[in-house]
Amino acid sequence: MTLTEAQQLGYINAQAADGRINVELETDDGMVLNMGPQHPATHGTLRLVARLDGEQVTSADVMCGYMHRGYEKLCEVRSYPQVTTLVNRIDWLGSFANEVPFILAAEQLMEVEAPPRAMWIRTILFELSRIANVSLFIGDLALQLGAQTPAFYAFRDREFVLNQIESVTGGRFHPNFDRIGGLKDDLPKGWIAETKAAMVRLRGFCDEMEGLVYGNEIFQTRTRGVGIIPAHVAQSYGLSGANLRGSGVDWDLRRDANVGLAYDQLDWKVWTHPDGDSYSRCWVRLQEVREATKIVDQLCDGLPGGGIMAKVPRIIKVPEGEAYIATENPLGAMGYYVVSKGDTGPFRVKIRSASFNNISVASWLLRGVYVPDIITILASLYFILGDIDR
Amino acid sequence: MAEDTTTTNTTDHDGAAVASDDRREALLAVFSDHLGDAVVGSHLKPGQALWIRVATAAWAEAALVARDKAGLKWFDFLSAIDWLPSPYGRYEDSSVDVPFPPPMPERSAAVPGYAGGNSRIQVLASVAQAGTDLRVLLKADVPDDDPRVPTWVRAYSGAAWHEREAHEMFGIGFDGNVDLRHIYLPSEFEGHPLRKEFPLLARVVKPWPGIVDVEPMPGEDPEDPEDDAAVAEESEA
């Protein structure tokens, strides 16, 4: 094949970018395989146009935007308290975590600080979102490799976490619970004991999954040594979360750039894996669920008393300025760049979502792999479509 | 050297003033040393963040300096800001009061934020150092008449998608990025949605329910005794 990479891309673009290809197309020098937008391997409407030479991918083009909702534009016409309702829907499996960085950015601009109890409850809900999100990932991962059982276990055990989130916030998926200056409500009676029981349950789930999925020979063969991302590539693409730590980069915003959450007062560990392959990314996530259950236990034990709301005016007007806050969300680093002109709503919000960067590496990563490995690599990168398209 | 250099003094948790931030000042010095006069503005919030504005022509070089000299190897995001106030406001006026389309604001109404600037649209990017909380927010002016800046792809591979997004949302060209296809919008889509003159059609077609029955905002209603308390509380805070 003598085509340059740009020519190959151009060829695919011409035929595929406009959505005109929906069948496999054979040409003289290979075949174009179209996966999605509705494809089980993409859990959402992501489309992949892979150019194949036999069973090997010569180039892959990832197309997103099927779920673009224009949140950055919508934020400009909403008031600050209304924005949390929107951003809840970005990463819908860990939605409370989406609210936190935005609220923290607004608080930084207003120079308001939430009381300690609110900070701790925020951190608890943040970690519960992580557990709910990532435990489903583990089940889904096995599903993509053809194992049905772990998915049901994951749905079953995630329910214990969702129940806890629901009993505080009233919402299972879209809590909309965070407020500028604190939280909407305090914890209900008996919640701490129930949460600790749920954490024991979730630790059992992790042990079960470690044996059932991670120890499985087929799983190991299909993920070890597949889809390797070296550390410098991971950094250059801005991968974050387990995708970055799975490549051996020891960086966790919770530990290294903690703003306004209670992580600095706890004893916990950031897990990394030196291999950078699909297995290491999945393994780091499993350890993170375990670590999160320990964090929640410690937070429940040391929960300080006091109020849950700082003094803020009833009509929120944020002083003129710019702030950028990023936190370590279940999918990776998520940040909000908030520009205020002193109005009741933001002037501009740039939403930096983790999955957008995480999936942008796919074109590079899928080059040269075999077709069945596309599935495991995409699964191990772990993206949520709402988080890509925003 | 820098024409627009500002430092905001903030207070830490104990209320004591944090006057300096040596690590971020050192970062700024790295950029000034390698880019010289191309660093045209900066803004430092001690303990929080550092903004650096570079000349448009030095935009790509600034990325290489950030990666190779300042150790900021982790690419965070690249986007843009349109500083023109929206002619539609926040769609709180009904179509009876304001004609559609409303008159465009004066070009002079576009006032850039931290680190200054002279153009209506600025590119904004963030790069960070893994393992630390060090991060630099870089800005550059996008010329009004010729909205093009050099690409960052050579320094950070991840910038490719972000530039595609900024290209379709703001109409900025990135010299050297060969693949500026639309990423979210259909390829035949016209206009640049995140520019302020682009209307949010959902609000134009159907007015926001909040404006249908306008109640006085709390604090603006003199007859409500509860609101006086709110006003007092607000002034106290």
XYZ file of N, CA, C and O in Angstrom, chain B residues 121-211:
364
model
N -12.010 37.258 20.046
C -11.952 35.851 20.424
C -10.528 35.515 20.839
O -9.563 35.971 20.214
N -10.396 34.770 21.904
C -9.083 34.309 22.335
C -9.090 32.792 22.413
O -10.086 32.197 22.809
N -7.963 32.184 22.064
C -7.841 30.754 22.325
C -7.338 30.589 23.751
O -6.591 31.421 24.268
N -7.762 29.487 24.347
C -7.446 29.215 25.746
C -7.043 27.753 25.834
O -7.720 26.893 25.278
N -5.930 27.486 26.491
C -5.522 26.090 26.636
C -4.965 25.887 28.026
O -4.508 26.826 28.672
N -5.013 24.653 28.470
C -4.511 24.334 29.793
C -3.575 23.145 29.678
O -3.888 22.151 29.024
N -2.414 23.274 30.303
C -1.464 22.164 30.369
C -1.010 22.028 31.810
O -0.980 23.008 32.552
N -0.663 20.823 32.202
C -0.340 20.601 33.610
C 0.838 19.652 33.739
O 1.240 18.987 32.787
N 1.359 19.625 34.944
C 2.454 18.713 35.241
C 1.884 17.552 36.029
O 1.311 17.757 37.102
N 2.036 16.340 35.514
C 1.489 15.177 36.205
C 2.178 15.002 37.553
O 3.375 15.219 37.681
N 1.400 14.638 38.547
C 1.947 14.396 39.874
C 1.970 15.619 40.762
O 2.301 15.525 41.928
N 1.636 16.788 40.197
C 1.617 18.015 40.990
C 0.307 18.748 40.750
O -0.529 18.302 39.971
N 0.168 19.897 41.408
C -1.007 20.718 41.114
C -0.620 21.903 40.231
O -1.362 22.876 40.157
N 0.535 21.821 39.573
C 0.972 22.936 38.724
C 0.283 22.861 37.370
O 0.233 21.813 36.748
N -0.219 24.006 36.948
C -0.957 24.055 35.698
C -0.838 25.472 35.171
O -0.763 26.422 35.944
N -0.767 25.600 33.849
C -0.730 26.933 33.256
C -1.891 27.050 32.284
O -2.145 26.136 31.491
N -2.605 28.147 32.382
C -3.683 28.434 31.442
C -3.129 29.438 30.441
O -2.797 30.565 30.802
N -2.992 28.988 29.204
C -2.388 29.827 28.171
C -3.468 30.449 27.306
O -4.460 29.798 26.972
N -3.248 31.699 26.963
C -4.198 32.396 26.101
C -3.436 33.037 24.952
O -2.258 33.349 25.088
N -4.143 33.261 23.845
C -3.569 34.053 22.755
C -4.715 34.717 22.007
O -5.810 34.158 21.897
N -4.457 35.890 21.497
C -5.465 36.593 20.719
C -5.663 35.901 19.380
O -4.715 35.426 18.770
N -6.897 35.862 18.930
C -7.201 35.381 17.581
C -7.571 36.621 16.769
O -8.564 37.275 17.079
N -6.770 36.974 15.746
C -7.034 38.217 15.020
C -8.475 38.266 14.502
O -8.999 37.279 13.992
N -9.113 39.425 14.653
C -10.513 39.574 14.268
C -10.737 39.337 12.777
O -11.699 38.682 12.380
N -9.836 39.907 11.938
C -10.053 39.847 10.494
C -9.595 38.528 9.897
O -10.051 38.140 8.829
N -8.708 37.831 10.560
C -8.160 36.596 10.015
C -8.033 35.588 11.161
O -6.967 35.429 11.748
N -9.145 34.942 11.531
C -9.129 34.122 12.750
C -8.359 32.816 12.592
O -8.939 31.750 12.419
N -7.047 32.916 12.627
C -6.235 31.712 12.511
C -5.103 31.776 13.520
O -4.525 32.831 13.760
N -4.787 30.651 14.120
C -3.628 30.550 15.001
C -2.860 29.287 14.612
O -3.424 28.393 13.983
N -1.589 29.178 14.981
C -0.854 27.944 14.675
C -1.380 26.763 15.490
O -1.955 26.948 16.563
N -1.168 25.563 14.962
C -1.696 24.374 15.629
C -0.789 23.945 16.781
O 0.394 24.243 16.820
N -1.375 23.206 17.699
C -0.623 22.640 18.823
C -0.314 21.156 18.632
O 0.265 20.528 19.487
N -0.745 20.607 17.506
C -0.675 19.152 17.356
C 0.757 18.626 17.464
O 0.995 17.538 17.984
N 1.710 19.452 17.017
C 3.088 18.969 17.060
C 3.575 18.801 18.509
O 4.413 17.968 18.793
N 3.050 19.612 19.411
C 3.478 19.496 20.809
C 2.634 18.476 21.574
O 3.149 17.687 22.348
N 1.323 18.538 21.359
C 0.427 17.642 22.095
C -0.522 16.984 21.096
O -1.347 17.657 20.483
N -0.430 15.659 20.968
C -1.288 14.962 20.005
C -2.762 15.148 20.344
O -3.612 15.204 19.465
N -3.068 15.237 21.634
C -4.463 15.351 22.050
C -5.120 16.630 21.600
O -6.345 16.735 21.606
N -4.322 17.631 21.201
C -4.909 18.911 20.790
C -5.711 18.775 19.501
O -6.560 19.622 19.208
N -5.480 17.710 18.719
C -6.124 17.592 17.417
C -7.644 17.652 17.538
O -8.304 18.414 16.824
N -8.197 16.871 18.428
C -9.657 16.864 18.581
C -10.162 18.177 19.149
O -11.220 18.660 18.771
N -9.402 18.735 20.075
C -9.840 19.996 20.682
C -9.840 21.115 19.656
O -10.684 22.005 19.700
N -8.884 21.060 18.726
C -8.856 22.084 17.683
C -10.012 21.896 16.708
O -10.578 22.875 16.213
N -10.355 20.647 16.447
C -11.546 20.415 15.608
C -12.771 21.025 16.258
O -13.604 21.647 15.603
N -12.879 20.851 17.559
C -14.040 21.378 18.276
C -14.031 22.910 18.239
O -15.055 23.543 17.946
N -12.871 23.505 18.529
C -12.794 24.971 18.527
C -13.052 25.518 17.126
O -13.632 26.583 16.955
N -12.622 24.758 16.104
C -12.829 25.189 14.724
C -14.309 25.252 14.383
O -14.790 26.227 13.812
N -15.057 24.228 14.763
C -16.478 24.250 14.397
C -17.285 25.162 15.309
O -18.258 25.769 14.880
N -16.871 25.292 16.558
C -17.658 26.080 17.500
C -17.376 27.577 17.389
O -18.233 28.394 17.680
N -16.146 27.940 17.024
C -15.782 29.355 16.988
C -15.325 29.827 15.612
O -15.114 31.016 15.414
N -15.119 28.912 14.680
C -14.645 29.316 13.367
C -13.189 29.737 13.351
O -12.790 30.561 12.543
N -12.392 29.176 14.243
C -10.968 29.490 14.273
C -10.231 28.468 13.411
O -10.495 27.263 13.513
N -9.315 28.942 12.577
C -8.493 28.038 11.794
C -7.222 27.715 12.553
O -6.701 28.556 13.289
N -6.739 26.495 12.396
C -5.489 26.119 13.057
C -4.489 25.723 11.980
O -4.609 24.653 11.388
N -3.518 26.606 11.724
C -2.536 26.349 10.674
C -1.714 25.122 11.023
O -1.117 25.061 12.091
N -1.703 24.161 10.107
C -0.906 22.969 10.331
C -1.735 21.771 10.758
O -1.262 20.644 10.705
N -2.958 21.985 11.185
C -3.836 20.862 11.509
C -4.612 20.520 10.245
O -5.471 21.280 9.797
N -4.292 19.347 9.642
C -4.865 19.012 8.342
C -6.264 18.442 8.454
O -6.968 18.312 7.469
N -6.663 18.076 9.650
C -7.932 17.369 9.807
C -8.865 18.201 10.675
O -8.997 17.966 11.864
N -9.489 19.215 10.062
C -10.393 20.068 10.834
C -11.852 19.794 10.471
O -12.660 20.698 10.324
N -12.176 18.506 10.285
C -13.576 18.164 10.033
C -14.405 18.472 11.266
O -13.884 18.532 12.376
N -15.709 18.618 11.070
C -16.587 18.790 12.222
C -16.500 17.556 13.113
O -16.384 16.438 12.625
N -16.583 17.793 14.407
C -16.511 16.641 15.307
C -17.864 16.344 15.930
O -18.228 15.189 16.125
N -18.627 17.365 16.222
C -19.943 17.154 16.827
C -21.075 17.405 15.837
O -22.067 16.709 15.826
N -20.921 18.459 15.042
C -22.028 18.915 14.208
C -22.033 18.177 12.876
O -20.997 17.671 12.444
N -23.174 18.119 12.198
C -23.206 17.534 10.857
C -22.285 18.329 9.927
O -22.111 19.538 10.114
N -21.729 17.665 8.926
C -20.713 18.349 8.139
C -21.279 19.504 7.333
O -20.543 20.398 6.927
N -22.630 19.526 7.107
C -23.186 20.636 6.336
C -23.674 21.767 7.239
O -24.282 22.719 6.768
N -23.420 21.672 8.520
C -23.884 22.687 9.468
C -23.223 24.029 9.170
O -22.028 24.099 8.940
N -24.027 25.091 9.193
C -23.474 26.427 8.946
C -23.478 27.231 10.238
O -24.421 27.165 11.009
N -22.446 28.039 10.407
C -22.359 28.882 11.600
C -21.480 28.264 12.668
O -21.052 27.109 12.556
N -21.188 29.067 13.674
C -20.306 28.634 14.745
C -21.027 28.830 16.072
O -21.082 29.930 16.600
N -21.575 27.759 16.619
C -22.548 27.887 17.706
C -22.062 28.609 18.958
O -22.856 29.225 19.635
N -20.791 28.521 19.289
C -20.383 29.150 20.543
C -19.989 30.613 20.372
O -19.637 31.267 21.335
N -20.059 31.131 19.147
C -19.910 32.577 18.996
C -21.157 33.231 19.547
O -22.258 32.696 19.430
N -20.970 34.409 20.126
C -22.090 35.005 20.842
C -23.220 35.428 19.917
O -24.375 35.500 20.352
N -22.923 35.704 18.636
C -24.009 36.149 17.771
C -24.870 34.985 17.293
O -25.918 35.195 16.697
N -24.442 33.763 17.561
C -25.225 32.600 17.144
C -26.367 32.405 18.135
O -26.146 32.234 19.323
N -27.618 32.461 17.663
C -28.726 32.376 18.621
C -28.916 30.958 19.147
O -28.648 29.980 18.450
N -29.372 30.876 20.359
C -29.778 29.581 20.910
C -31.223 29.374 20.471
O -32.149 29.900 21.071
N -31.372 28.620 19.384
C -32.669 28.611 18.708
C -33.791 28.068 19.584
O -34.938 28.488 19.465
N -33.460 27.167 20.494
C -34.506 26.615 21.353
C -35.183 27.726 22.145
O -36.401 27.705 22.354
N -34.397 28.729 22.545
C -34.968 29.813 23.331
C -35.697 30.829 22.441
O -36.557 31.557 22.913
N -35.302 30.882 21.164
C -35.954 31.828 20.266
C -37.318 31.289 19.841
O -38.311 32.009 19.797
N -37.340 29.993 19.545
C -38.574 29.376 19.056
C -39.619 29.325 20.148
O -40.791 29.615 19.935
N -39.194 28.952 21.336
C -40.139 28.814 22.443
C -39.553 29.558 23.636
O -38.483 29.202 24.106
N -40.229 30.607 24.102
C -39.642 31.399 25.184
C -39.454 30.561 26.442
O -40.201 29.617 26.699
N -38.446 30.896 27.174
C -38.164 30.246 28.447
C -39.372 30.427 29.355
O -39.880 31.529 29.513
N -39.882 29.358 29.962
C -41.108 29.482 30.742
C -41.009 30.519 31.861
O -42.015 31.085 32.267
N -39.772 30.780 32.296
C -39.588 31.732 33.384
C -40.071 33.128 33.052
O -40.416 33.900 33.947
N -40.131 33.496 31.753
C -40.499 34.866 31.434
C -41.983 35.015 31.161
O -42.469 36.108 30.944
